[in-house]
mmCIF file of C-alpha atoms in Angstrom:
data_model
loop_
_atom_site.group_PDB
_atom_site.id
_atom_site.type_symbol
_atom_site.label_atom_id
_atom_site.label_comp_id
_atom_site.label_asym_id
_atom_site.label_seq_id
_atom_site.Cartn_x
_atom_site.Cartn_y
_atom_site.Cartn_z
ATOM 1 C CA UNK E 84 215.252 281.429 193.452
ATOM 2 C CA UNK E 85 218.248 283.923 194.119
ATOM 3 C CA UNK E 86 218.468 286.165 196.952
ATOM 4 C CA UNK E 87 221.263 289.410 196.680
ATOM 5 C CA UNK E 88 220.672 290.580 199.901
ATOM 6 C CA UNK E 89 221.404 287.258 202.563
ATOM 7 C CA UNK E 90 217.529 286.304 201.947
ATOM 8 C CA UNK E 91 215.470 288.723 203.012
ATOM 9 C CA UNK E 92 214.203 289.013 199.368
ATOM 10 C CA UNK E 93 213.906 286.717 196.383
ATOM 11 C CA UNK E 94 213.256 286.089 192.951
ATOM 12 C CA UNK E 95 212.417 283.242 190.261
ATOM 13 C CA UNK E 96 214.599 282.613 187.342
ATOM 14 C CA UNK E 97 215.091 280.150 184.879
ATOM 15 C CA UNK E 98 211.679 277.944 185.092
ATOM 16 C CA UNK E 99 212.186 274.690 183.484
ATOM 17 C CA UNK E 100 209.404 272.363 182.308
ATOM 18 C CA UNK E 101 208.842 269.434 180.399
ATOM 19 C CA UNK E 102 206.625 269.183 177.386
ATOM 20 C CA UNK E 103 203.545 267.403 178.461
ATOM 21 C CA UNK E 104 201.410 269.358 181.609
ATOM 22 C CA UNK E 105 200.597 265.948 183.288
ATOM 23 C CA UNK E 106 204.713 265.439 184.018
ATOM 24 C CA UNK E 107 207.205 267.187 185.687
ATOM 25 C CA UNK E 108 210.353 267.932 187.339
ATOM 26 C CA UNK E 109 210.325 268.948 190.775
ATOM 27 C CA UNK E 110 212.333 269.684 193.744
ATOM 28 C CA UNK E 111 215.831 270.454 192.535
ATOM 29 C CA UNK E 112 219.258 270.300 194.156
ATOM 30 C CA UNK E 113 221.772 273.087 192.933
ATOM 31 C CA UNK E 114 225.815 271.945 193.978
ATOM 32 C CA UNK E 115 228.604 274.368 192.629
ATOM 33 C CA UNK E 116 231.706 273.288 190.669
ATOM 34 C CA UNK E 117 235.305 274.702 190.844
ATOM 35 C CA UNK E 118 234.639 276.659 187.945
ATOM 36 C CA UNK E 119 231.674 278.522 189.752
ATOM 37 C CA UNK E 120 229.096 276.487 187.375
ATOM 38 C CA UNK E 121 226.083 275.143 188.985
ATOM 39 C CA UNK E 122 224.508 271.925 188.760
ATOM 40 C CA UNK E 123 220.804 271.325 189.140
ATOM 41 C CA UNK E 124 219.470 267.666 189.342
ATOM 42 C CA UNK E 125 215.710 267.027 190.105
ATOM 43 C CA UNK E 126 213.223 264.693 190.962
ATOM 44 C CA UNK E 127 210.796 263.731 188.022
ATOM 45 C CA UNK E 128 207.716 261.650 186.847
ATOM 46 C CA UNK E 129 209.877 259.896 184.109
ATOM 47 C CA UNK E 130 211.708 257.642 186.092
ATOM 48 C CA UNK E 131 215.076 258.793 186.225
ATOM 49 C CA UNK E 132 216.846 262.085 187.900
ATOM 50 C CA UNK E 133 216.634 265.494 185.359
ATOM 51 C CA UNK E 134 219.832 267.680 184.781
ATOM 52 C CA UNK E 135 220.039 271.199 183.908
ATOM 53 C CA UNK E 136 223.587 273.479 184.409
ATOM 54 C CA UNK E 137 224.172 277.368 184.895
ATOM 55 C CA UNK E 138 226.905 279.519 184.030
ATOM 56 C CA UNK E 139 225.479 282.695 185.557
ATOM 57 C CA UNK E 140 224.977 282.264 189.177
ATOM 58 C CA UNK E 141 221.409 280.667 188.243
ATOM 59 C CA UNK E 142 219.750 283.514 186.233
ATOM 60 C CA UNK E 143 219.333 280.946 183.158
ATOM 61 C CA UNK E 144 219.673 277.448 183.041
ATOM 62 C CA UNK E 145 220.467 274.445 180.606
ATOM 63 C CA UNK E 146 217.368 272.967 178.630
ATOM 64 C CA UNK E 147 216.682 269.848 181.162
ATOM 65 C CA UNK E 148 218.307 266.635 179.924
ATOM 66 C CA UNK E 149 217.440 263.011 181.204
ATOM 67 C CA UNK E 150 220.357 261.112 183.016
ATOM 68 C CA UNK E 151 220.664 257.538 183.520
ATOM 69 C CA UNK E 152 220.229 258.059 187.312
ATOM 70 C CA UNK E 153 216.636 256.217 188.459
ATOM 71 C CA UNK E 154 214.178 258.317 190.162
ATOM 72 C CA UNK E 155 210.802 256.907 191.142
ATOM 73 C CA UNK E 156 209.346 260.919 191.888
ATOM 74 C CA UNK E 157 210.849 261.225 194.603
ATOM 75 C CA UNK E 158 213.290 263.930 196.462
ATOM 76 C CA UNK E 159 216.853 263.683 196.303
ATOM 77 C CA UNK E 160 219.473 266.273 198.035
ATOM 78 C CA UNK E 161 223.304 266.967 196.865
ATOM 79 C CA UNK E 162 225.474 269.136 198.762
ATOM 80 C CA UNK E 163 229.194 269.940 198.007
ATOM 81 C CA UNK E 164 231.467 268.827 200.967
ATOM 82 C CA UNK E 165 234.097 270.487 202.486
ATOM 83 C CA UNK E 166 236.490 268.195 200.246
ATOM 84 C CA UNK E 167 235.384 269.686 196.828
ATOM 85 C CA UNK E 168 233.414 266.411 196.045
ATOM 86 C CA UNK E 169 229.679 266.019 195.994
ATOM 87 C CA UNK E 170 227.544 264.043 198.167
ATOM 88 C CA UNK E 171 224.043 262.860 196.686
ATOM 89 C CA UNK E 172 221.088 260.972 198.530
ATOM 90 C CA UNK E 173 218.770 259.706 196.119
ATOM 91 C CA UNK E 174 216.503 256.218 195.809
ATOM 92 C CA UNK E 175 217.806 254.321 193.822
ATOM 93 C CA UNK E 176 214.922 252.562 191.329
ATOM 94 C CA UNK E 177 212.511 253.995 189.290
ATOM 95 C CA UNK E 178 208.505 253.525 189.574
ATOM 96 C CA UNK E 179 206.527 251.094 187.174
ATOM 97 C CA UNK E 180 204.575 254.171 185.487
ATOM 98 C CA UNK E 181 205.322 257.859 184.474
ATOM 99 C CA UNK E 182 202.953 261.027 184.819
ATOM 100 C CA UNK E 183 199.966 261.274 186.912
ATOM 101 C CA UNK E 184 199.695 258.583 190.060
ATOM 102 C CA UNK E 185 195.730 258.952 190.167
ATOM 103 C CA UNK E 186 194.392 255.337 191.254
ATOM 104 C CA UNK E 187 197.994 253.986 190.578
ATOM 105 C CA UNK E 188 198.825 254.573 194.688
ATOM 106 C CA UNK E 189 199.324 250.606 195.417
ATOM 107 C CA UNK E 190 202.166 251.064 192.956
ATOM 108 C CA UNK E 191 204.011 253.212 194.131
ATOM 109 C CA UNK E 192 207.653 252.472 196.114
ATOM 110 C CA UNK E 193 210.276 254.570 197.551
ATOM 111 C CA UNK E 194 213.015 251.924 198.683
ATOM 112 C CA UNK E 195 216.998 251.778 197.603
ATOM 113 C CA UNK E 196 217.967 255.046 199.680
ATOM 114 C CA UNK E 197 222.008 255.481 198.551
ATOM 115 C CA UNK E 198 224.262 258.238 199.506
ATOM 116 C CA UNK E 199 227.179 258.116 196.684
ATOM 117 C CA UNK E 200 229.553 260.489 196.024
ATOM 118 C CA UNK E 201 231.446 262.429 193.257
ATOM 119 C CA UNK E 202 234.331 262.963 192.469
ATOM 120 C CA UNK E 203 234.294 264.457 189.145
ATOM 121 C CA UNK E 204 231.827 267.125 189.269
ATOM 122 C CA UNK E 205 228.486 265.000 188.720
ATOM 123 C CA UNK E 206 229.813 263.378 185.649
ATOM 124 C CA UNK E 207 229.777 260.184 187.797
ATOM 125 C CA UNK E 208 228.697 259.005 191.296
ATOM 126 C CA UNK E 209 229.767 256.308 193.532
ATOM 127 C CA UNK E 210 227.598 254.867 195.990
ATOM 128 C CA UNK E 211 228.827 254.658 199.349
ATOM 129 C CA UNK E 212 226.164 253.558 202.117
ATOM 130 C CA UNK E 213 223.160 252.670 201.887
ATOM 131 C CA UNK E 214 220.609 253.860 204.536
ATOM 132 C CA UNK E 215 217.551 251.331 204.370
ATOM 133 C CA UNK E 216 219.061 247.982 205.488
ATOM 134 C CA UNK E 217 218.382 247.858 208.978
ATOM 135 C CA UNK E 218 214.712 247.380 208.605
ATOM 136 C CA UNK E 219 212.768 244.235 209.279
ATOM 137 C CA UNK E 220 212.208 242.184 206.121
ATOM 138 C CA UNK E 221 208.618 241.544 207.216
ATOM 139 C CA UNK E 222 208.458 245.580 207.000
ATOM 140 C CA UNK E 223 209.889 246.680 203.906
ATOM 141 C CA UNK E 224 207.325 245.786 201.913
ATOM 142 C CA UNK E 225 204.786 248.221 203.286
ATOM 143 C CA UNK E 226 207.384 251.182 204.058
ATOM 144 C CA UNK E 227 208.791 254.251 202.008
ATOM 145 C CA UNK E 228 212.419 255.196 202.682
ATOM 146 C CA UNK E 229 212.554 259.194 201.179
ATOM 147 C CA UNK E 230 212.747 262.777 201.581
ATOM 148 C CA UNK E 231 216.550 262.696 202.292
ATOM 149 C CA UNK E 232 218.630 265.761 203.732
ATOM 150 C CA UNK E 233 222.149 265.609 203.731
ATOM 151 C CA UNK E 234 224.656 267.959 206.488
ATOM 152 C CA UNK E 235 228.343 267.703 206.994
ATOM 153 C CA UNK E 236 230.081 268.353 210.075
ATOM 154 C CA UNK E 237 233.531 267.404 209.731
ATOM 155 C CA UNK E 238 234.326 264.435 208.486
ATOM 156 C CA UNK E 239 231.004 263.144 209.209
ATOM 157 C CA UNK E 240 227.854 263.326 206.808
ATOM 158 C CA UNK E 241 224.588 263.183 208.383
ATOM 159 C CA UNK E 242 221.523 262.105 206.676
ATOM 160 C CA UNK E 243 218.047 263.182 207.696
ATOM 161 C CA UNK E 244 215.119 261.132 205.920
ATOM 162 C CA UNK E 245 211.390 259.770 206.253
ATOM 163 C CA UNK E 246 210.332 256.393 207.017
ATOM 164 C CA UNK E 247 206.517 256.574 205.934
ATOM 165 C CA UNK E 248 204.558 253.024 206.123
ATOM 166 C CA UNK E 249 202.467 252.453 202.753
ATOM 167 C CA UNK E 250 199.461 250.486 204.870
ATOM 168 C CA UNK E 251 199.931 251.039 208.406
ATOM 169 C CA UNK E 252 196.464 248.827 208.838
ATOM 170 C CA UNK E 253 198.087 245.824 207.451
ATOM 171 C CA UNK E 254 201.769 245.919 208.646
ATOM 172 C CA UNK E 255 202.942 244.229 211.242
ATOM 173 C CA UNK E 256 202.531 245.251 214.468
ATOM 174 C CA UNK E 257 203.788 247.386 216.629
ATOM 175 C CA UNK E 258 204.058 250.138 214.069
ATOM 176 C CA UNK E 259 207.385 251.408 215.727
ATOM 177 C CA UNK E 260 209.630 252.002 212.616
ATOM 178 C CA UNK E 261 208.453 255.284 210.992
ATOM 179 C CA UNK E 262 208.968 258.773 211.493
ATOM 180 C CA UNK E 263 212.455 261.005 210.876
ATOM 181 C CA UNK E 264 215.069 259.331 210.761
ATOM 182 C CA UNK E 265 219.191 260.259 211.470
ATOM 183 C CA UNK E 266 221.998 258.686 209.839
ATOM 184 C CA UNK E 267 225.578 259.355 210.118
ATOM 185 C CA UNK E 268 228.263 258.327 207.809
ATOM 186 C CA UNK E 269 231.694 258.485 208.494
ATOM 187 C CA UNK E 270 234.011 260.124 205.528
ATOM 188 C CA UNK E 271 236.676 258.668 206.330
ATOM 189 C CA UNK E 272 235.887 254.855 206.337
ATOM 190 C CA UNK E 273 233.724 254.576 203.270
ATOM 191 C CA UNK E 274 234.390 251.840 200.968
ATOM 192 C CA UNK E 275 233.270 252.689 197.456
ATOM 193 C CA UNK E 276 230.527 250.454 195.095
ATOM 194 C CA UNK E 277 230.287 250.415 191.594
ATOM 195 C CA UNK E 278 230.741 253.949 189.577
ATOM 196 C CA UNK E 279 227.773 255.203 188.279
ATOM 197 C CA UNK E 280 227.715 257.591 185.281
ATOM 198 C CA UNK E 281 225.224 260.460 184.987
ATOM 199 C CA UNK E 282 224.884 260.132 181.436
ATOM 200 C CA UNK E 283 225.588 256.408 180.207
ATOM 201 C CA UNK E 284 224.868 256.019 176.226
ATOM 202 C CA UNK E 285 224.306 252.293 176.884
ATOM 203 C CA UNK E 286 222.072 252.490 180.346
ATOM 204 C CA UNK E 287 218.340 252.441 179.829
ATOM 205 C CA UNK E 288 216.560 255.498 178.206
ATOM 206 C CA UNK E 289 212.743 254.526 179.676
ATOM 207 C CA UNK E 290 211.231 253.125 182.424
ATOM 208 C CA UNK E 291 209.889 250.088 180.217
ATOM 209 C CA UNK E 292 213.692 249.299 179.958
ATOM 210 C CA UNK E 293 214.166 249.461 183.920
ATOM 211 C CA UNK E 294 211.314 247.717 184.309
ATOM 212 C CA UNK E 295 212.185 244.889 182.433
ATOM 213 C CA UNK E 296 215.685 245.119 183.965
ATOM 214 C CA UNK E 297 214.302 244.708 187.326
ATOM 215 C CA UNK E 298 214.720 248.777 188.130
ATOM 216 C CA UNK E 299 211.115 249.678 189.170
ATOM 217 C CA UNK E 300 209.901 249.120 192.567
ATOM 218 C CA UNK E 301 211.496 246.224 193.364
ATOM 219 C CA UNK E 302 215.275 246.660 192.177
ATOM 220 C CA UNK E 303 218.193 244.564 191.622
ATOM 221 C CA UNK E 304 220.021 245.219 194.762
ATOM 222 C CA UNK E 305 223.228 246.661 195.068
ATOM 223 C CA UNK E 306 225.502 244.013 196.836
ATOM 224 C CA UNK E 307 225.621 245.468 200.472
ATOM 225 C CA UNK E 308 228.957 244.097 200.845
ATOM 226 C CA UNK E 309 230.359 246.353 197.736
ATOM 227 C CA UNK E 310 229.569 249.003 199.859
ATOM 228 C CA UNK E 311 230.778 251.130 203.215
ATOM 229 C CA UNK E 312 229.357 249.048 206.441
ATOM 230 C CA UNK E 313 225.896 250.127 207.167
ATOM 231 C CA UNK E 314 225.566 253.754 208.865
ATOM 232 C CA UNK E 315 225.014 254.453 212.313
ATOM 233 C CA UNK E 316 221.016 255.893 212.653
ATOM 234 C CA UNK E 317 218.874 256.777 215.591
ATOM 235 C CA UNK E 318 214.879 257.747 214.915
ATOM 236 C CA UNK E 319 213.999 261.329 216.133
ATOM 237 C CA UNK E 320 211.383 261.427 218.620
ATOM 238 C CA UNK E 321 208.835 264.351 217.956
ATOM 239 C CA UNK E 322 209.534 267.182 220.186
ATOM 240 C CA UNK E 323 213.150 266.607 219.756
ATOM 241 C CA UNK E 324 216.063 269.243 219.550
ATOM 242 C CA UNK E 325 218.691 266.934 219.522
ATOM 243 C CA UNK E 326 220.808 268.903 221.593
ATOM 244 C CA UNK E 327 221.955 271.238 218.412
ATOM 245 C CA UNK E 328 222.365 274.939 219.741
ATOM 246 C CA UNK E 329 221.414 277.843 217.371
ATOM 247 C CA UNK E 330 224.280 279.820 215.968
ATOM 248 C CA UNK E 331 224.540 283.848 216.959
ATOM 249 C CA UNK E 332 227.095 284.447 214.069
ATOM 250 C CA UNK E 333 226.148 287.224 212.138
ATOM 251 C CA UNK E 334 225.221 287.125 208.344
ATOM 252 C CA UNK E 335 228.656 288.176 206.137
ATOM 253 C CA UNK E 336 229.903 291.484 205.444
ATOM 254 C CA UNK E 337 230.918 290.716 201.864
ATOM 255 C CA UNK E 338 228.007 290.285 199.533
ATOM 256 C CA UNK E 339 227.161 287.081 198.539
ATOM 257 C CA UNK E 340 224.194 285.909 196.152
ATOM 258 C CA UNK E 341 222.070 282.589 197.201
ATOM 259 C CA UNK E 342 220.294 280.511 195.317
ATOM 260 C CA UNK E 343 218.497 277.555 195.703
#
């Protein structure tokens, strides 16, 4: 969608599909390079993240391409920081099946949440933090960890995301973990993990492959001491402003097309 007049107005461009109705990319996450190219990557049904590039402000786009990033359908967010680098939220696993979930619910996982960072663009990503360790063990296995939504404010990155339980009649009581979630990571004291390359000829092309690698619902874990110390996080209560006051700044003069 692109908006010329501060959004007040929009309009589609670009649609992107993939071949077969019953599978799909969904729920993409545009971040600009230097060179005023945008890069799209989305959540899918195939297991990994989808990538797709524009040259003209988003009016056409890239036929979509498959990285080696896992992606077990669900949302991811990427935001370009201050810095010039991106920042990308995204579970980190795919799911045991691709297309339609119909009577496949009991499989399906949303663990692994990473925030890693680029450096180069999007060609690869480096995982900093990683935002689901301070759960209960007893827990994890009937929680999702998703929906991630990244803001910077300085040097600090905060990360918004859902803690859903799976079968809140058989977890363990009390049921005191889900609900929205805050995270912050300071930028300045992140220790990096192993680089991760958004297209790797020799990582896995199909979920089979992940599967039988140990990347579908239940993950080879990245070491948590490769990476940044785990994030400061606080649960939103419902109701809950957070003390965040609404900003009175007026919309620029200077034209300025958005898309999303």
């Amino acid at each position: 969608l692109i908006s010329r007049n501060q959004g007040q107005s929009w309009t589609a461009h670009g649609a992107l599909h993939l071949p077969l109705k019953t599978h799909w990319v969904i729920e993409g996450t545009i971040m600009e390079m230097n060179n005023k190219t945008l890069l799209m990557l989305l959540r899918s049904s195939e297991g990994f993240i989808y990538h797709s590039m524009s040259n003209n402000k988003g009016r056409t786009w890239t036929l979509l391409m498959q990285t080696a990033i896992p992606n077990p359908d669900s949302k991811i967010h990427g935001i370009r920081l201050s810095s010039g680098e991106f920042a990308l939220a995204y579970n980190n696993h795919a799911r045991s099946f691709t297309g339609m979930q119909k009577g496949r619910e009991g499989m399906k996982r949303r663990e692994k949440l990473l925030l890693a960072l680029s450096h180069d663009s999007g060609a690869t990503w480096i995982p900093v933090a990683r935002l689901d360790v301070d759960i209960h063990s007893e827990l994890r296995d009937y929680m999702m960890f998703h929906y991630p939504t990244l803001l910077q404010r300085g040097d600090t990155l905060f990360i918004a995301y859902s803690r859903t339980y799976l079968d809140r009649e058989n977890a363990p009581k009390p049921l005191e973990a889900d609900g929205i979630w805050l995270a912050r990571v300071n930028l300045l004291t992140i220790r990096p993990g192993p680089r991760v390359y958004l297209f790797d000829p020799l990582a896995c092309k199909t979920t089979a492959c992940l599967v039988n690698k140990g990347f579908a619902g239940s993950q080879k874990e990245i070491e948590s001491s490769s990476l940044s110390p785990p994030p400061s996080r606080e649960r939103i209560r419902h109701g809950s402003h957070g003390g965040h006051s609404r900003s009175n700044r007026s919309p620029p003069k200077t034209r300025t097309d958005l898309v999303v």
